Amino acid sequence: MPIYAMQCPCGHEEDVYRSIAKMNDDLPQHCGVTMTRRVCAPMVANDIAPYRSMCDGTMITSRSQHRAHLRAHGVIEVGNEKLPERKSTLGKAGDLKRDIAEVINSKY
């Protein structure tokens, strides 16, 4: 559901969260006047800054070229890799307590 920005003639602003089908239902009021919808710029993600590939030295100038380059060279970005699930090296809680007690008692 989109968020609609509303504005009163006095300058008061308010955001309204509702479905597109109900975008004109029960518009908020302020100063005794029904608020009007304000046109806002959408959020757009910038493209990546051009960089030189560490694999072969080619210039990468877009996200799509970046993704294709990674696939072609079989490399993965740090932070996007899938790490294997860590297996616990600890036993049950009772075993751990016993193991700690044995280590302490063997030292003293």
PDB file of C-alpha atoms in Angstrom:
ATOM      1  CA  MET A   1       0.000   0.000   0.000  1.00  0.00           C
ATOM      2  CA  PRO A   2       1.296   3.445  -0.863  1.00  0.00           C
ATOM      3  CA  ILE A   3       1.773   6.395   1.443  1.00  0.00           C
ATOM      4  CA  TYR A   4       0.021   9.581   0.347  1.00  0.00           C
ATOM      5  CA  ALA A   5       1.364  12.987   1.401  1.00  0.00           C
ATOM      6  CA  MET A   6      -1.439  15.383   2.372  1.00  0.00           C
ATOM      7  CA  GLN A   7      -1.177  19.126   2.874  1.00  0.00           C
ATOM      8  CA  CYS A   8      -3.436  21.764   4.393  1.00  0.00           C
ATOM      9  CA  PRO A   9      -3.551  25.299   2.925  1.00  0.00           C
ATOM     10  CA  CYS A  10      -1.932  26.503   6.193  1.00  0.00           C
ATOM     11  CA  GLY A  11       1.142  24.365   5.414  1.00  0.00           C
ATOM     12  CA  HIS A  12       0.449  21.453   7.815  1.00  0.00           C
ATOM     13  CA  GLU A  13       1.516  18.139   6.273  1.00  0.00           C
ATOM     14  CA  GLU A  14       0.463  14.591   7.065  1.00  0.00           C
ATOM     15  CA  ASP A  15       1.169  11.152   5.550  1.00  0.00           C
ATOM     16  CA  VAL A  16      -1.711   8.736   4.982  1.00  0.00           C
ATOM     17  CA  TYR A  17      -1.174   4.986   4.444  1.00  0.00           C
ATOM     18  CA  ARG A  18      -3.975   3.280   2.484  1.00  0.00           C
ATOM     19  CA  SER A  19      -4.730   1.156  -0.552  1.00  0.00           C
ATOM     20  CA  ILE A  20      -5.019   2.664  -4.032  1.00  0.00           C
ATOM     21  CA  ALA A  21      -8.728   1.756  -4.145  1.00  0.00           C
ATOM     22  CA  LYS A  22      -9.345   3.945  -1.052  1.00  0.00           C
ATOM     23  CA  MET A  23      -6.999   6.822  -1.878  1.00  0.00           C
ATOM     24  CA  ASN A  24      -9.853   9.382  -1.891  1.00  0.00           C
ATOM     25  CA  ASP A  25     -11.870   7.952   1.044  1.00  0.00           C
ATOM     26  CA  ASP A  26     -11.938   9.895   4.323  1.00  0.00           C
ATOM     27  CA  LEU A  27      -9.256  12.431   3.491  1.00  0.00           C
ATOM     28  CA  PRO A  28      -7.898  13.998   6.686  1.00  0.00           C
ATOM     29  CA  GLN A  29      -9.025  17.449   7.760  1.00  0.00           C
ATOM     30  CA  HIS A  30      -7.047  20.264   9.313  1.00  0.00           C
ATOM     31  CA  CYS A  31      -8.171  23.827  10.099  1.00  0.00           C
ATOM     32  CA  GLY A  32     -11.706  22.673   9.216  1.00  0.00           C
ATOM     33  CA  VAL A  33     -10.641  22.082   5.598  1.00  0.00           C
ATOM     34  CA  THR A  34     -10.146  18.767   3.782  1.00  0.00           C
ATOM     35  CA  MET A  35      -6.452  18.308   3.045  1.00  0.00           C
ATOM     36  CA  THR A  36      -5.272  17.851  -0.541  1.00  0.00           C
ATOM     37  CA  ARG A  37      -2.829  15.308  -1.893  1.00  0.00           C
ATOM     38  CA  ARG A  38       0.682  16.648  -2.467  1.00  0.00           C
ATOM     39  CA  VAL A  39       2.753  15.327  -5.375  1.00  0.00           C
ATOM     40  CA  CYS A  40       6.077  13.907  -4.126  1.00  0.00           C
ATOM     41  CA  ALA A  41       9.100  12.640  -5.982  1.00  0.00           C
ATOM     42  CA  PRO A  42       9.478   8.847  -5.861  1.00  0.00           C
ATOM     43  CA  MET A  43      12.494   7.248  -4.233  1.00  0.00           C
ATOM     44  CA  VAL A  44      14.909   6.017  -6.886  1.00  0.00           C
ATOM     45  CA  ALA A  45      18.168   4.140  -6.284  1.00  0.00           C
ATOM     46  CA  ASN A  46      21.177   5.576  -8.076  1.00  0.00           C
ATOM     47  CA  ASP A  47      23.213   3.433 -10.408  1.00  0.00           C
ATOM     48  CA  ILE A  48      26.643   2.394  -9.173  1.00  0.00           C
ATOM     49  CA  ALA A  49      29.694   4.573  -9.707  1.00  0.00           C
ATOM     50  CA  PRO A  50      31.964   3.263 -12.494  1.00  0.00           C
ATOM     51  CA  TYR A  51      34.871   1.112 -11.284  1.00  0.00           C
ATOM     52  CA  ARG A  52      37.654  -1.025 -12.729  1.00  0.00           C
ATOM     53  CA  SER A  53      37.234  -4.787 -12.297  1.00  0.00           C
ATOM     54  CA  MET A  54      39.806  -6.522 -10.111  1.00  0.00           C
ATOM     55  CA  CYS A  55      39.339  -9.702 -12.188  1.00  0.00           C
ATOM     56  CA  ASP A  56      40.354  -8.479 -15.623  1.00  0.00           C
ATOM     57  CA  GLY A  57      40.635  -4.675 -15.503  1.00  0.00           C
ATOM     58  CA  THR A  58      37.536  -3.839 -17.548  1.00  0.00           C
ATOM     59  CA  MET A  59      35.444  -0.801 -16.624  1.00  0.00           C
ATOM     60  CA  ILE A  60      32.073  -1.619 -15.056  1.00  0.00           C
ATOM     61  CA  THR A  61      29.568   1.220 -15.479  1.00  0.00           C
ATOM     62  CA  SER A  62      26.153  -0.156 -14.413  1.00  0.00           C
ATOM     63  CA  ARG A  63      24.501  -2.552 -11.967  1.00  0.00           C
ATOM     64  CA  SER A  64      23.458  -4.929 -14.747  1.00  0.00           C
ATOM     65  CA  GLN A  65      27.007  -4.987 -16.131  1.00  0.00           C
ATOM     66  CA  HIS A  66      28.310  -5.551 -12.566  1.00  0.00           C
ATOM     67  CA  ARG A  67      25.991  -8.558 -12.022  1.00  0.00           C
ATOM     68  CA  ALA A  68      26.859 -10.051 -15.434  1.00  0.00           C
ATOM     69  CA  HIS A  69      30.588  -9.565 -14.766  1.00  0.00           C
ATOM     70  CA  LEU A  70      30.357 -11.332 -11.385  1.00  0.00           C
ATOM     71  CA  ARG A  71      28.496 -14.262 -12.966  1.00  0.00           C
ATOM     72  CA  ALA A  72      30.931 -14.508 -15.886  1.00  0.00           C
ATOM     73  CA  HIS A  73      33.939 -14.714 -13.555  1.00  0.00           C
ATOM     74  CA  GLY A  74      32.285 -16.874 -10.887  1.00  0.00           C
ATOM     75  CA  VAL A  75      32.913 -14.387  -8.074  1.00  0.00           C
ATOM     76  CA  ILE A  76      30.696 -13.278  -5.206  1.00  0.00           C
ATOM     77  CA  GLU A  77      30.576  -9.884  -3.506  1.00  0.00           C
ATOM     78  CA  VAL A  78      31.680  -9.878   0.105  1.00  0.00           C
ATOM     79  CA  GLY A  79      28.547  -9.594   2.210  1.00  0.00           C
ATOM     80  CA  ASN A  80      26.326 -11.352  -0.330  1.00  0.00           C
ATOM     81  CA  GLU A  81      27.844 -14.808   0.013  1.00  0.00           C
ATOM     82  CA  LYS A  82      25.834 -17.634   1.520  1.00  0.00           C
ATOM     83  CA  LEU A  83      27.674 -18.861   4.565  1.00  0.00           C
ATOM     84  CA  PRO A  84      27.380 -22.513   5.601  1.00  0.00           C
ATOM     85  CA  GLU A  85      25.338 -23.131   8.704  1.00  0.00           C
ATOM     86  CA  ARG A  86      27.549 -23.276  11.772  1.00  0.00           C
ATOM     87  CA  LYS A  87      27.529 -26.531  13.651  1.00  0.00           C
ATOM     88  CA  SER A  88      27.629 -26.283  17.397  1.00  0.00           C
ATOM     89  CA  THR A  89      30.793 -27.669  18.949  1.00  0.00           C
ATOM     90  CA  LEU A  90      29.214 -27.627  22.378  1.00  0.00           C
ATOM     91  CA  GLY A  91      27.389 -30.563  23.841  1.00  0.00           C
ATOM     92  CA  LYS A  92      24.335 -30.423  26.050  1.00  0.00           C
ATOM     93  CA  ALA A  93      24.209 -27.828  28.828  1.00  0.00           C
ATOM     94  CA  GLY A  94      24.713 -30.530  31.494  1.00  0.00           C
ATOM     95  CA  ASP A  95      27.816 -31.841  29.693  1.00  0.00           C
ATOM     96  CA  LEU A  96      29.264 -28.340  29.474  1.00  0.00           C
ATOM     97  CA  LYS A  97      28.773 -27.774  33.186  1.00  0.00           C
ATOM     98  CA  ARG A  98      30.460 -31.088  33.967  1.00  0.00           C
ATOM     99  CA  ASP A  99      33.343 -30.344  31.553  1.00  0.00           C
ATOM    100  CA  ILE A 100      33.977 -26.938  33.148  1.00  0.00           C
ATOM    101  CA  ALA A 101      33.909 -28.454  36.625  1.00  0.00           C
ATOM    102  CA  GLU A 102      36.425 -31.136  35.562  1.00  0.00           C
ATOM    103  CA  VAL A 103      38.823 -28.551  34.122  1.00  0.00           C
ATOM    104  CA  ILE A 104      38.603 -26.394  37.244  1.00  0.00           C
ATOM    105  CA  ASN A 105      39.066 -29.359  39.596  1.00  0.00           C
ATOM    106  CA  SER A 106      42.012 -30.721  37.604  1.00  0.00           C
ATOM    107  CA  LYS A 107      43.874 -27.400  37.905  1.00  0.00           C
ATOM    108  CA  TYR A 108      43.524 -27.105  41.709  1.00  0.00           C
TER     109      TYR A 108
END
